[in-house]
Structure formats: structure tokens, C-alpha cells
Coordinates of C-alpha atoms in Angstrom, one line a residue:
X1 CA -26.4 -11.4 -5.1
X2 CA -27.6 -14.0 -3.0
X3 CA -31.3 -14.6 -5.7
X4 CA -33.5 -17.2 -5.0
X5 CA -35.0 -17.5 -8.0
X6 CA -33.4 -18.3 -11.3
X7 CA -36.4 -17.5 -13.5
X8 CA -36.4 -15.6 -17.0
X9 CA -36.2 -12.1 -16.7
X10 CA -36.5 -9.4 -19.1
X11 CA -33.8 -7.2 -20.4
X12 CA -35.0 -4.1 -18.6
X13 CA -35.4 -6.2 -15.4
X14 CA -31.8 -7.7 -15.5
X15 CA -30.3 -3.6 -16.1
X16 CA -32.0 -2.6 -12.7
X17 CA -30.6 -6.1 -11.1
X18 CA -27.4 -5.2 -12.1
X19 CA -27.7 -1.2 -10.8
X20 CA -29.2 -2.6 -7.8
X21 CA -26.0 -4.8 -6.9
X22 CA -23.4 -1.9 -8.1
X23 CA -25.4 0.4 -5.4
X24 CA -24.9 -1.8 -2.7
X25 CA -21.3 -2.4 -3.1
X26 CA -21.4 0.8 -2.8
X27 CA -23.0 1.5 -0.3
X28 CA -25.5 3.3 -1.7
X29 CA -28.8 1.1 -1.0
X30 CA -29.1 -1.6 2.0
X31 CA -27.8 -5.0 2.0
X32 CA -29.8 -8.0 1.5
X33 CA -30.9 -9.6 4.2
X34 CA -31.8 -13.4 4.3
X35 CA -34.4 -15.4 6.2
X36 CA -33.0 -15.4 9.1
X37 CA -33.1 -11.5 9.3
X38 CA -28.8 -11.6 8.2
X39 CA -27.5 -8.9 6.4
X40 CA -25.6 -11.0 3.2
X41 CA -22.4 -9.3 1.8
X42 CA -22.7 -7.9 -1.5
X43 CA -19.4 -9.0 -2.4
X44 CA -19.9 -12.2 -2.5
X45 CA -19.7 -13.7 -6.0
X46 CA -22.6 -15.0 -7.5
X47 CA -21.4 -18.4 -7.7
X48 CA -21.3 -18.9 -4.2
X49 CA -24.4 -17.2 -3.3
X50 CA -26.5 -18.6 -5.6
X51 CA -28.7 -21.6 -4.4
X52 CA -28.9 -25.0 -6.5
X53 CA -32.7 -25.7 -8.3
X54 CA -33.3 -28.7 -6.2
X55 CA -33.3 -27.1 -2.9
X56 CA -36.3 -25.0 -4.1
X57 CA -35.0 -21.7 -2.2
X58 CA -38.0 -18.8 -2.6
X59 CA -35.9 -16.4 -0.6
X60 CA -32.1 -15.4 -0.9
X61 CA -29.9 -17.2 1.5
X62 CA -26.8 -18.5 2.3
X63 CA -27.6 -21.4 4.3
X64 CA -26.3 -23.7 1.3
X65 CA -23.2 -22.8 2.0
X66 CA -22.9 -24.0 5.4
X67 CA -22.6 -27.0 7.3
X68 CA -25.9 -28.9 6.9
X69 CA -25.0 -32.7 7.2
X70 CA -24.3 -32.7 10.7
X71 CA -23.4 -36.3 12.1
X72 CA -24.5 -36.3 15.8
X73 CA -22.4 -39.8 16.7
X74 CA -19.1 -37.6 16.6
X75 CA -16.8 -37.7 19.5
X76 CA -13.7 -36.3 21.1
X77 CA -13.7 -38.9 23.6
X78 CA -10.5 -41.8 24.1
X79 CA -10.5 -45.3 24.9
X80 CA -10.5 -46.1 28.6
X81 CA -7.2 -48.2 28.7
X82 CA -6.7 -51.3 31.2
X83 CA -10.9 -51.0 31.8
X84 CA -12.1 -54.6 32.6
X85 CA -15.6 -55.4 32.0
X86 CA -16.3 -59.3 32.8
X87 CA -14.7 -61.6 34.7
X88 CA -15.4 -65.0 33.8
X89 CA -15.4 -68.3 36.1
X90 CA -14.7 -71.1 33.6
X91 CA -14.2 -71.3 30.4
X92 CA -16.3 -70.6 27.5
X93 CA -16.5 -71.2 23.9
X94 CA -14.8 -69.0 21.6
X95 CA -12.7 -67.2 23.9
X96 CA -9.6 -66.8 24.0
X97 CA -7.2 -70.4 24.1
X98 CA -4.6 -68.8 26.1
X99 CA -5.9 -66.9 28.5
X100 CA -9.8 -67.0 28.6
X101 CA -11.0 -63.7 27.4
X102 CA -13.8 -63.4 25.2
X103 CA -12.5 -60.0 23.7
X104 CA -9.4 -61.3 21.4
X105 CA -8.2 -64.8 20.0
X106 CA -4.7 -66.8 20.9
X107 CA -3.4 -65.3 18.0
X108 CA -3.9 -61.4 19.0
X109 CA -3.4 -62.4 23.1
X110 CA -1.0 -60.0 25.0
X111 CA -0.2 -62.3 27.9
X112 CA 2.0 -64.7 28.0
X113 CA 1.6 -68.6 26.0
X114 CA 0.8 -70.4 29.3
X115 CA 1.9 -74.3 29.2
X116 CA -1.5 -75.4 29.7
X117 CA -3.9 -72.8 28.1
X118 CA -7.4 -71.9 30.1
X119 CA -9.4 -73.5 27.6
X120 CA -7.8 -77.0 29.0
X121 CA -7.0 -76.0 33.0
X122 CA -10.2 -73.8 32.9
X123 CA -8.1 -71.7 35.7
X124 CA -6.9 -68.5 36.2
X125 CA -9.5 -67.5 33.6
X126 CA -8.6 -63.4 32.2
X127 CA -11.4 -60.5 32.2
X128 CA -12.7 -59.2 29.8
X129 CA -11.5 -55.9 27.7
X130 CA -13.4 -52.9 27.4
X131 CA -13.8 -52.6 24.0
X132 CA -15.1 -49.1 22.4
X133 CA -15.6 -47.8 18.8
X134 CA -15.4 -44.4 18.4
X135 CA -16.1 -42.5 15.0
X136 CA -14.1 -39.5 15.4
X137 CA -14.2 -36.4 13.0
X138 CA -11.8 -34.5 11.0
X139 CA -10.4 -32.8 13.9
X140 CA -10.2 -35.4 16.6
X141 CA -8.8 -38.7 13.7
X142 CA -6.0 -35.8 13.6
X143 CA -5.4 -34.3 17.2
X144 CA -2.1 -36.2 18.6
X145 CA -3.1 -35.1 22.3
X146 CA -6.4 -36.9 22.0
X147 CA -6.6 -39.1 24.7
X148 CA -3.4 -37.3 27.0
X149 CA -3.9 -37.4 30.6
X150 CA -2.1 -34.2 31.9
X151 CA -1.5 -35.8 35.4
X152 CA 0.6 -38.4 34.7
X153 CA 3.2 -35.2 33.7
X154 CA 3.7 -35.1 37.7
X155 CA 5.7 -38.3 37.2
X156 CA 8.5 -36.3 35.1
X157 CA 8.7 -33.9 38.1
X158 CA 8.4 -35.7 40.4
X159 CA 11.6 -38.2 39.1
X160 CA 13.3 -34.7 38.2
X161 CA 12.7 -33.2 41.2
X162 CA 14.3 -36.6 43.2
X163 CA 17.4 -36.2 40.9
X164 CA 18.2 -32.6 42.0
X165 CA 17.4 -33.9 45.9
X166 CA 19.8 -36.6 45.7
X167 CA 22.3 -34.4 43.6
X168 CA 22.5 -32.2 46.6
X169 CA 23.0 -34.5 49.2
X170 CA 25.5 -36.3 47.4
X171 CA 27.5 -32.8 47.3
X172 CA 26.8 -32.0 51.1
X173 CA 28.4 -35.9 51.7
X174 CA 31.3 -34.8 49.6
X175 CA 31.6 -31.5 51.4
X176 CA 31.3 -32.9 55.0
X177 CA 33.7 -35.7 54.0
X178 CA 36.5 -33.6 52.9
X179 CA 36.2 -31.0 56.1
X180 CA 36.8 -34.4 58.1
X181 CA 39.6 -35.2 56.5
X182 CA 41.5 -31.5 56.7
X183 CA 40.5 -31.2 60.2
X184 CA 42.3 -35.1 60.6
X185 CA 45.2 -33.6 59.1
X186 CA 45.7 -30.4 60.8
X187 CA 46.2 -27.3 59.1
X188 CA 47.7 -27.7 56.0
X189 CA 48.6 -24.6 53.5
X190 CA 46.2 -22.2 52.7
X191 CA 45.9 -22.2 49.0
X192 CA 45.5 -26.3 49.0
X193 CA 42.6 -26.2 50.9
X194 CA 41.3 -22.6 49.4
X195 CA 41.9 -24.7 45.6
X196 CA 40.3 -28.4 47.1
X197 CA 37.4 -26.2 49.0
X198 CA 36.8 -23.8 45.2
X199 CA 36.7 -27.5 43.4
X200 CA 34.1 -29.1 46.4
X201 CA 32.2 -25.5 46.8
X202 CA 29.1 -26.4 44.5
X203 CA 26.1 -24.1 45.8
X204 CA 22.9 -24.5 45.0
X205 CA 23.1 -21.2 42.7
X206 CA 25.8 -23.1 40.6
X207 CA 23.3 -26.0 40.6
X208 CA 20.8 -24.0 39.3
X209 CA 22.9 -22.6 36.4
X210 CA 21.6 -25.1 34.0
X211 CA 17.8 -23.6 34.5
X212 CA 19.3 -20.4 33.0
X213 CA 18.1 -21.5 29.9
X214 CA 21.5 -21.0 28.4
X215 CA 22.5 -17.9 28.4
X216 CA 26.0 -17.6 26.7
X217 CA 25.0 -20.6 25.1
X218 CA 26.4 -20.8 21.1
X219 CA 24.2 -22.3 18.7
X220 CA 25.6 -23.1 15.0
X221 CA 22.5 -22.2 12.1
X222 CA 23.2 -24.9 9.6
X223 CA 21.0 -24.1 6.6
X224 CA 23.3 -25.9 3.4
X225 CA 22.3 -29.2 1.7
X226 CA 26.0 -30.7 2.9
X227 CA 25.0 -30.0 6.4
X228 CA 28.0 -27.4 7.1
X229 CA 27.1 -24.4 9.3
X230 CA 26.7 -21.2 7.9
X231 CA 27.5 -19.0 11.8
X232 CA 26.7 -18.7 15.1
X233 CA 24.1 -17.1 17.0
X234 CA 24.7 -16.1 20.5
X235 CA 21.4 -15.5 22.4
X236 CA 22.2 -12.5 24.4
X237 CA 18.6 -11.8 26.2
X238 CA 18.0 -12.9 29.7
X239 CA 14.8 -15.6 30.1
X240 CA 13.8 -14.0 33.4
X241 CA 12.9 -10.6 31.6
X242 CA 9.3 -9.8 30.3
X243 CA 9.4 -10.8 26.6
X244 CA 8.3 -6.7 24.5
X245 CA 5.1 -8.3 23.1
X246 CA 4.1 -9.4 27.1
X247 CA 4.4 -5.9 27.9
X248 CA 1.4 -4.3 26.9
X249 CA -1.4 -7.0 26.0
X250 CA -4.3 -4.7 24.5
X251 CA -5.5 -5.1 21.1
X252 CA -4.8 -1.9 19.9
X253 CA -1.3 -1.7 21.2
X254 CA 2.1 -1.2 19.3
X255 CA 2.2 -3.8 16.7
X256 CA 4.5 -6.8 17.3
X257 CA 6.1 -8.7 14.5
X258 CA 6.5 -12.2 14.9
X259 CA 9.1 -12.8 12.1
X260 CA 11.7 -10.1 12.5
X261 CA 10.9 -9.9 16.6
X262 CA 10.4 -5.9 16.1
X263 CA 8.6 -3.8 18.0
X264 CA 8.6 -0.2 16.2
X265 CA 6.1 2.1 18.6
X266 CA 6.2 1.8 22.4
X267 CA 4.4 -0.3 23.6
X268 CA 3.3 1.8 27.4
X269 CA 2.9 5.5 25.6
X270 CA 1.4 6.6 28.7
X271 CA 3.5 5.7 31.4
X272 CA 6.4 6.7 33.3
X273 CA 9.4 7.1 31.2
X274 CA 11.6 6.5 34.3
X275 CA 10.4 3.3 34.9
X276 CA 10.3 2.0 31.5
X277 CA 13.3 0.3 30.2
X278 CA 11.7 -0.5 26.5
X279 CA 11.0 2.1 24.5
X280 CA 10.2 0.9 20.8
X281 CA 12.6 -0.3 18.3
X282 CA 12.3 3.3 16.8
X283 CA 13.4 5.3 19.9
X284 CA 16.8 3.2 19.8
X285 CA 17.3 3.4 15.9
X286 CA 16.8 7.3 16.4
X287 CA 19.1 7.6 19.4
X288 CA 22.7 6.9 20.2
X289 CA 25.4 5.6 18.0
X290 CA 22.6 4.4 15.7
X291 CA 21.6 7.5 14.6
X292 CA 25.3 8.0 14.2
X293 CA 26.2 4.4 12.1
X294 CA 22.7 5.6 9.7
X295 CA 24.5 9.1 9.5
X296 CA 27.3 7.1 8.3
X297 CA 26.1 5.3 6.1
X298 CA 23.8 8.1 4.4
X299 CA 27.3 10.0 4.1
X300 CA 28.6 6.6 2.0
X301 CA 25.8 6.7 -0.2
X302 CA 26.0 10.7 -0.6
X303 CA 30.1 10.4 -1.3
X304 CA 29.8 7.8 -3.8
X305 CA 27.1 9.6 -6.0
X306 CA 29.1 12.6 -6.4
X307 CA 32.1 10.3 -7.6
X308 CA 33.9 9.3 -4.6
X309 CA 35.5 5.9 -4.2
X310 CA 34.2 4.7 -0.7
X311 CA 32.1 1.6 0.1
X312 CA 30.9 1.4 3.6
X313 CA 31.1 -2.3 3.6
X314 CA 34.3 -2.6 1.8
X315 CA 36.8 -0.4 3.4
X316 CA 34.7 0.8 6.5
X317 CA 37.6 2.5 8.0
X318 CA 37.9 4.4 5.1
X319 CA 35.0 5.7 5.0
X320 CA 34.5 6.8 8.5
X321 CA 37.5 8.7 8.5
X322 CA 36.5 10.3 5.5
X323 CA 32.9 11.2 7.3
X324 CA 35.1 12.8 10.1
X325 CA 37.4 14.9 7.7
X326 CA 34.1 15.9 6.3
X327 CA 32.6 17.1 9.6
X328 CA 35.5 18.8 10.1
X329 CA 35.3 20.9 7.1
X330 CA 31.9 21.8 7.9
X331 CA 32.5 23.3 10.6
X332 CA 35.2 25.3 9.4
X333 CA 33.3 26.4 6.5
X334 CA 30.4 27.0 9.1
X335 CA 32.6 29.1 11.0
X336 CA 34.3 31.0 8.5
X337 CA 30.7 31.8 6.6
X338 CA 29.7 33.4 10.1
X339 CA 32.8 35.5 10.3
X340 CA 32.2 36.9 6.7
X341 CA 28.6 37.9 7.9
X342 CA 29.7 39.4 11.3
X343 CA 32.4 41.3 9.7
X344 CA 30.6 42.6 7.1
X345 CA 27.2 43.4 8.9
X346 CA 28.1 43.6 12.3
X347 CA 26.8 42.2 15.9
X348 CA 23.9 43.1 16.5
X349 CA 24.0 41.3 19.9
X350 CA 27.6 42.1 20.5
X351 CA 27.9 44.6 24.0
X352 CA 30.0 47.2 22.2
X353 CA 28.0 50.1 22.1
X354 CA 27.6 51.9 18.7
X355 CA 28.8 54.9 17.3
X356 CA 26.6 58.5 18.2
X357 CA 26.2 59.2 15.1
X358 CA 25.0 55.8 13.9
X359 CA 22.5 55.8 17.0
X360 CA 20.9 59.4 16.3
X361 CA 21.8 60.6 12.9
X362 CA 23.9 63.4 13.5
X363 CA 27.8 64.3 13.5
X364 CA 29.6 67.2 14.5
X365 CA 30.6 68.1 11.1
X366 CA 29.3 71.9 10.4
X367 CA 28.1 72.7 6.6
X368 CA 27.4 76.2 5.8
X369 CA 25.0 77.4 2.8
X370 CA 24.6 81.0 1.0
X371 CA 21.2 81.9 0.0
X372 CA 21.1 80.4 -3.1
X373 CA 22.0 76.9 -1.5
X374 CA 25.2 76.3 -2.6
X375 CA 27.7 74.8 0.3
X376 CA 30.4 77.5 1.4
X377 CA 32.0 75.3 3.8
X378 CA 32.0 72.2 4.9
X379 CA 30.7 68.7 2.7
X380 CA 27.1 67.4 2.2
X381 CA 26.6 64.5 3.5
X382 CA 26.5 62.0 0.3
X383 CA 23.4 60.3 0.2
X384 CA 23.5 56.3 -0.1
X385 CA 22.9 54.8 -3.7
X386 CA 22.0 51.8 -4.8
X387 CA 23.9 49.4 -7.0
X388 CA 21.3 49.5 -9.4
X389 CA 21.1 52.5 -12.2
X390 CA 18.4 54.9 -11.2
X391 CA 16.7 57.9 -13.2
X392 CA 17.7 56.4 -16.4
X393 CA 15.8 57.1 -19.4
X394 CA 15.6 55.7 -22.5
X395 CA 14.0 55.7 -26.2
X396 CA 12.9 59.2 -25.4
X397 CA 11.0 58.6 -22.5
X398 CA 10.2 61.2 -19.7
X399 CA 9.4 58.5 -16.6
X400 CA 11.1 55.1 -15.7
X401 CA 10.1 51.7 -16.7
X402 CA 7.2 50.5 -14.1
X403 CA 6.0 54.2 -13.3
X404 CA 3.1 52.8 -14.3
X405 CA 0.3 49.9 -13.5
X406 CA -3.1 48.9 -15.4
X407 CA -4.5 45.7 -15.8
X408 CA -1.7 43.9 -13.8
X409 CA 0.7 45.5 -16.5
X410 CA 3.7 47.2 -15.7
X411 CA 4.4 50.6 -18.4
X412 CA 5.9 54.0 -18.6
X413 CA 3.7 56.7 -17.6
X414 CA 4.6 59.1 -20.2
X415 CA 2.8 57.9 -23.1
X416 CA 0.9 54.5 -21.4
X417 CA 2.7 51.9 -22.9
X418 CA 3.3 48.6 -21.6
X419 CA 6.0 46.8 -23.8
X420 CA 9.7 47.8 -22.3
X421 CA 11.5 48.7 -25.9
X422 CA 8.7 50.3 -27.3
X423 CA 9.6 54.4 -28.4
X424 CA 7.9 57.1 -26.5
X425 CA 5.0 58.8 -28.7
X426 CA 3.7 61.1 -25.7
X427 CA 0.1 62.7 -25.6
X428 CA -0.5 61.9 -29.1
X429 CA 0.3 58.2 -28.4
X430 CA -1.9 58.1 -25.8
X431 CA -4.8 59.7 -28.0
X432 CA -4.2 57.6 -30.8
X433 CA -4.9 54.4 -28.5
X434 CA -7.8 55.9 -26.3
X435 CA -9.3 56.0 -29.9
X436 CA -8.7 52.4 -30.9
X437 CA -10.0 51.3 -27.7
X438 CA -13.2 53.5 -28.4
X439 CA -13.0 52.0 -31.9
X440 CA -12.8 48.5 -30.9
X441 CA -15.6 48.8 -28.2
X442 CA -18.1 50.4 -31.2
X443 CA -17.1 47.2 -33.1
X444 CA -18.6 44.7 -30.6
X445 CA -21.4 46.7 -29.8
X446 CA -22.4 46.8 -33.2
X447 CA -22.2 43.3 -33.6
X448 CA -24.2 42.1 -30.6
X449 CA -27.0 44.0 -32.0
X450 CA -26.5 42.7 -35.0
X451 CA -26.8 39.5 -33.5
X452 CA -29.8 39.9 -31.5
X453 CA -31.7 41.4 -34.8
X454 CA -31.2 38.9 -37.2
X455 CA -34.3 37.9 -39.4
X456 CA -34.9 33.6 -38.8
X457 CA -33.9 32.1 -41.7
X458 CA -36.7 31.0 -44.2
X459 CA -37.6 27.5 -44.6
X460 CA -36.7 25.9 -48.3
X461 CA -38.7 22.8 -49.4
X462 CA -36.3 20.5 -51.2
X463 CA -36.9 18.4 -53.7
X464 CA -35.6 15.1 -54.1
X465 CA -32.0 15.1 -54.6
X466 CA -31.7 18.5 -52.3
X467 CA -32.7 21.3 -54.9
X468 CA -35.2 23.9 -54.4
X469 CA -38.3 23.4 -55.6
X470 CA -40.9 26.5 -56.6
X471 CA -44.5 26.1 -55.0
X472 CA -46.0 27.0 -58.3
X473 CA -44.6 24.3 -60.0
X474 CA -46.4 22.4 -62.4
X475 CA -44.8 19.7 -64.4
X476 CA -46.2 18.6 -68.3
X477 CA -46.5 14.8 -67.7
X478 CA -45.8 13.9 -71.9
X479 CA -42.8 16.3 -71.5
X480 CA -41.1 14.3 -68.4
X481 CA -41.8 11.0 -70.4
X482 CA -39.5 12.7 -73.4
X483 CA -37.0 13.9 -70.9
X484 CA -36.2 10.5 -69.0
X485 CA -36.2 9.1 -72.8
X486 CA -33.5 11.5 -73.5
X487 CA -31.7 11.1 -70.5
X488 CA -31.8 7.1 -71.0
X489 CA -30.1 8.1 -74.0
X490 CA -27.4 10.2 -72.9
X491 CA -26.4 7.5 -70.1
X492 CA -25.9 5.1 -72.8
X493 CA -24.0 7.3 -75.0
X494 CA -21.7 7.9 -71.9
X495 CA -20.9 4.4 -71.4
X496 CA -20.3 4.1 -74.9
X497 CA -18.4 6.4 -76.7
X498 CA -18.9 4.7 -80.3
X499 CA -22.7 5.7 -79.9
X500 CA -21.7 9.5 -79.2
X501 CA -22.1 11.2 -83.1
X502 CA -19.6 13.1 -84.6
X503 CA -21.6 16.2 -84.8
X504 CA -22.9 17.0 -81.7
X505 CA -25.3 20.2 -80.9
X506 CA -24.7 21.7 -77.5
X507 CA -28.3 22.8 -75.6
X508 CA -27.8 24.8 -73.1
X509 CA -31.6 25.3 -72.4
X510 CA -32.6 23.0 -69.4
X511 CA -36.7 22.5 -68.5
X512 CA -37.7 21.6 -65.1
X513 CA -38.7 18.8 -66.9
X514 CA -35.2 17.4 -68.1
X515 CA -34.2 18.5 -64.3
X516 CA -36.8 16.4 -62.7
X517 CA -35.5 13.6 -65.3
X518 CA -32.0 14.2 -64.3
X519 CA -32.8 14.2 -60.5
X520 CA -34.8 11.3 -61.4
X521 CA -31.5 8.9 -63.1
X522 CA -28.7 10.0 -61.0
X523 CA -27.7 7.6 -59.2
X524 CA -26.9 8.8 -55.3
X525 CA -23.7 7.8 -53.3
X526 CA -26.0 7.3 -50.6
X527 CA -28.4 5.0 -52.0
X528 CA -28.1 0.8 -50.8
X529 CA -29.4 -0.3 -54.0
X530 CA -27.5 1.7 -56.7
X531 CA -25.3 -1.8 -57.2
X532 CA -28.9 -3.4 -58.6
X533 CA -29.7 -0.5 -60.6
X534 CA -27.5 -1.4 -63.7

């Protein structure tokens, strides 16, 4: 951030600098502002925004970084060419040899070496030069129009504009001449004077042709280091119409790239469509026979994947013919698909009107029945089945397979069970696992109260090495001394086994005193100075 001060801070102080600074990069506290009441970006590295010791700076700023050596005696202004300032009656000393002027010396005079210079005639003596310094800045030492005067442009056109004056009145002369001369020699044949009068028949829009700006005019792109030309470009758009990026000059407009010349959106959404004659780039990529070359060439790609051998930009031919083979098939396939449907399942928007007993559910077949049921005459109508097996049962069970729903389970509803193989067990089944649910549930409530009414556990004060140690313990001073005696001793009988006697006696009575020894010599993993201890 943009600190004034560069002062020690401490290491608490430079934590909430640097919180401070992530927060406004975030946006989560205000900017700092400067002197000048600025807001100064937080993004700006500390480098940069940091002021130098010397200039003393008790408030952030960034006015370091600007432009503070600002040299007033800068100009854009040119010399004033031909001025004359003085003009001089005789001659004086240390002017000019030649001429008389007191602004240059014989050596750098622009007139011509006179005979007799004015230092010796004293005649004909030149003025003097207006001579100007100028100290020019960065900008105006490099601005090649510095110093153009537009006006004297009017002398092109003008000198063009007497070119194309006499140009025409040269043709009328020519024309006017050769109408003379036919009517001098009476009337000769028709297609010799149609052919002189086609030749001599210059217009004014024929004149003007030129100003076209080159319309079917070919241009070769040379781009190699020999200099050979690598095509032609034909520039194909008229001058007179309005350029796509002149069409719309708003800032938020359709986008207009300079480098590829591509408009994408339209660039007058909102009016008339039957006055516009540009639409976007997009709306003539989407439309026409570019949709249909893209369609094309997605085909290629497609064709190729699946194993084909076609290359759009090998053998084009090739593959458009095989793009139209292929629309072709579809549509026969389309069209044969849509049979099979129509003949198997009908029309429903077909006119033909549909059978009587299809529309109300009845025939004029009679069925008779004796008063047990059974059909005397006549036949039943059969009743539709499905493709799939129905009422089938199986390992024993009495319903079907999804008869039954708990717990967004599907089971049989015989006995309750939800795996598909399992074996029917019935009533008892469902008995037996009502009472291991009851079971289960006793379980858990037993334990949560056995959770809720355990005793705290009691505190144990441990002694040094992490044994317990009794409260009424009392340890015989002249006893301990004996026991870290004896456990000196055993140490060093450890380390070395030629000490150790043959016959040894195995105690297997233990004191607190010999444990308070013990705890006293062992050396813990955990201790930093058990290296110094031996």
C-alpha cells in the first residue's frame, strides 16, 4: 500500500498491515485515499507506491510517481520560413561576404557567389533571417507533420483538378474534329463510323473510372525472402458502400475486429430487417450454402472417424457425393422406420374411421353361461396378457415379488422379507424377526443408560515414572540409600557379565523402597540428558 512512513513496526503491527491490505483487495474495507482526497488502487505493488526517504512524505501518495519536473520552455511551435527581420543599408562588419546578411557567413550563404561581394560594392545588401531556437519535447523532436501547413494541399488539387479540365477538352477537340471530317466525307458505312465513334466516345463516366478505386483490380501478396509472389487477392467490395464498422458507431455495439475484418453480431439489432443489407458475419455463416459446406464438412470429419477413407480437402468430390448417398439413405431409412410404426400401431390421424367394436367395446358375438358359469355356447373373449410371466411363485411363496414396500424396500408380503431368493418362512418368519427387532431396540436402550450413568472416573496421582503412588506412603530414608546401592550394583553387573556370580539367589520380594530406587535409575526414552548420564 501506498505508506508513508517506513518506520519500525512491531510484529503484531505488520500482521494487521498485511490483513488490512488482503481486505482491500478484496473489497472488504475502503481504499486508501491520498492527499488529494484520491482513492489509490490496492493493487498496486509496493514498489511503486512506496515513496523514497528524501521526499519526507507523512501521508500516502502517489504523486512520486508522476510527472513533477515540468519544463515550461517546451513548444510545438515551427520555424517561420522565408521571415525577414532587418534590412540593412550598407555593409557591416561580420556579416555575410557575399551577400550582406548578418545571420550566416560566405561559407553557409544560399545565394548565389556574386562577382563582387557586398562587403566590397556595399550594394544590393540581403535582409536579415529570422532566426529561432526552439527546445521541443519528446513528442514534438519526433512528430514529422510538425511544422505542415495544410493549405498549401490546395496546390495538388488544384494542378489535379487542371489536368482532368484539359483532359476533357482535349477529348471534346478530338470528338468535334472527327464529326468534321465524316460529315466532309459524306456518309460512309455504318460500322466504320459506329467502330471510329466507339474508339473517340470517351464520357466523362469512363474518365472517372480510375476514381473507382480499383475495383477488379489484382494485387499479387508477395511475402517470400526471393521476392516471388505467393497469390492474388482480388478486392471484390465496392468503395462507395458504408464500411460494417461505420454502420453503427456506439460504444457498446457489435464488436469489430480489425485483424480478421469480422463482424460476428449485427451491428443495427433494432432496426428494420428490410432495410438492412448487413446482418453479422454469423447470420451468413448460419444461412445458405454455408450452413450447407459446414454440414459438409462435419459429415468428413464424422465419416473418417468411423473408418471411412474421405478427406474433404483431398478428394472433395468424393466426399460430397458420398454426403449425398448418405442423405439419401436417411431418408429411406426415415421413411421405412415410419412405415413399421404406422403399420404396426396404426394412424391415429388417418380419416378411416375405426372399427365398432374397437370404438365401444362390444361385438356381436353371443356367449351363453349355465348357472354354474361355465360357457355353453359361444367363446370368452380372451383377455390380453402381457409378455411378461405373471402369478408366478416361487421358493414356496404365497404373493409375488414386490407385493410388498417398507423402508423404500421392495419384499414378498407373505412372510416380510426383502431379499428376492430368500425361502418363504410365513407367520413364524415374521415372528421370529419382530423379536430381533424388539431384541435389538432393548440392546440400545440399555446402553444409552448405561451411558448416561457412568460413575467419573477417579483421579490417580502418579509418581514419577507413571506408577501409582498410595497417599499413606511413607518411605525409610536409610532403606532408599541401601536400595539405590543395590541398584548401582545390579546396573553394573548388567554391563558386565564377568561381575555377575555364578550362584545367584533370585528375590522376588520388592520394597517400595527398591521401587522408588528403580524408578529413581531408569533411564527414560524421553529424557534430553540420558546421553550425559553414563
Amino acid at each position: 500500500m501506498a505508506t508513508a512512513s517506513v518506520a519500525f513496526k512491531s510484529r503484531e503491527d505488520h500482521r494487521k498491515q498485511i490483513e488490512l491490505e488482503e481486505a482491500r483487495k478484496a473489497g472488504l474495507a475502503p481504499a486508501e485515499v491520498d492527499e488529494d482526497g484520491k482513492e489509490i488502487n490496492p493493487h498496486i505493488p509496493q514498489y511503486m507506491s512506496s515513496a523514497p526517504w528524501y521526499l519526507n512524505a507523512e501521508r500516502p501518495s502517489l504523486k512520486h510517481q508522476r510527472k513533477w519536473k515540468s519544463d515550461p520552455n517546451y513548444t510545438k511551435s515551427w520555424y517561420d520560413r522565408g521571415a525577414k527581420t532587418f534590412q540593412a543599408d550598407k555593409f557591416r562588419k561580420g556579416a555575410c561576404e557575399n551577400c550582406g546578411a548578418m545571420t550566416h557567413d560566405a561559407k553557409s550563404c544560399m545565394e548565389r557567389p556574386r562577382k563582387a561581394g557586398a562587403k566590397w560594392t556595399n550594394k544590393h545588401i540581403a535582409p536579415d533571417e529570422k532566426v529561432e531556437t526552439f527546445e521541443l519535447d519528446y513528442d514534438g523532436k519526433r512528430d514529422r507533420w510538425n511544422g505542415y501547413d495544410a493549405s498549401t494541399y490546395a496546390r495538388v488539387i488544384e494542378r489535379y483538378e487542371a489536368r482532368d479540365e484539359a483532359r476533357k477538352k482535349y477529348l471534346k477537340e478530338q470528338q468535334l474534329k472527327k464529326l468534321e471530317k465524316s460529315d466532309q466525307n459524306g456518309e460512309g458505312s455504318a460500322s466504320d463510323e459506329d467502330e471510329d465513334e466507339d474508339d473517340l466516345r470517351v464520357d466523362e463516366a469512363k474518365v472517372d473510372e480510375s476514381k473507382q478505386m480499383d475495383f477488379a483490380k489484382v494485387e499479387k501478396r508477395v511475402r517470400t525472402t526471393g521476392g516471388g509472389s505467393t497469390g492474388t487477392v482480388r478486392n471484390l467490395r465496392i468503395r462507395e458502400d458504408t464500411a460494417k464498422y461505420l454502420l453503427n458507431l456506439e460504444v457498446n455495439s457489435a464488436h469489430y475486429d480489425p485483424k480478421t475484418r469480422s463482424m460476428r453480431e449485427d451491428p443495427l439489432p433494432d432496426a428494420d430487417p428490410n432495410e438492412k443489407f448487413y446482418l453479422g458475419d454469423n447470420q451468413y455463416r448460419n444461412s445458405g450454402q454455408a450452413l450447407e459446406f459446414k454440414e459438409l464438412n462435419i459429415h468428413a470429419w464424422e465419416a473418417f472417424d468411423k473408418g471411412q477413407d474421405v478427406h474433404m480437402q483431398a478428394a472433395p468430390s468424393q466426399a460430397e457425393l458420398l454426403y449425398k448417398n448418405f442423405k439419401v439413405m436417411k431418408e429411406k431409412l426415415k421413411s421405412q422406420t415410419k412405415d413399421t410404426i404406422l403399420e404396426k400401431y396404426g394412424n391415429a390421424a388417418d380419416e378411416d374411421k375405426l372399427p365398432r367394436e374397437l370404438l365401444l367395446g362390444q361385438s356381436e358375438g353371443q356367449v351363453e353361461y349355465d348357472r354354474a358359469g361355465r360357457i355353453i355356447k359361444g367363446q370368452e373373449a380372451a383377455v390380453p396378457r402381457s409378455k411378461y410371466e405373471e402369478d408366478v411363485y416361487i421358493n414356496n411363496h404365497t404373493t409375488v415379488w414386490g407385493s410388498w414396500w417398507k423402508d423404500h424396500q421392495w419384499g414378498f408380503k407373505c412372510c416380510k422379507q426383502t431379499i428376492r431368493n430368500s425361502y418363504c418362512t410365513g407367520a413364524a418368519g415374521i415372528a421370529a424377526a419382530e423379536a430381533a427387532n424388539d431384541l435389538m431396540r432393548a440392546n440400545i436402550a440399555r446402553k444409552e443408560a448405561a451411558a448416561e450413568d457412568a460413575k467419573p472416573m477417579e483421579e490417580k496421582r502418579l509418581a514419577t515414572w507413571g506408577t501409582d503412588v498410595p497417599d499413606d506412603l511413607v518411605l525409610d530414608e536409610k532403606l532408599l540409600a541401601d536400595a539405590l546401592k543395590k541398584e548401582d550394583q545390579r546396573k553394573r553387573e548388567e554391563k558386565d557379565d564377568r561381575k555377575r556370580k555364578y550362584n545367584v539367589r533370585w528375590n522376588d520380594e520388592v520394597t517400595a523402597e527398591d521401587m522408588e530406587a528403580y524408578r529413581m535409575k531408569k533411564v527414560h526414552s524421553d529424557d534430553p540428558m540420558k546421553d550425559f548420564l553414563n
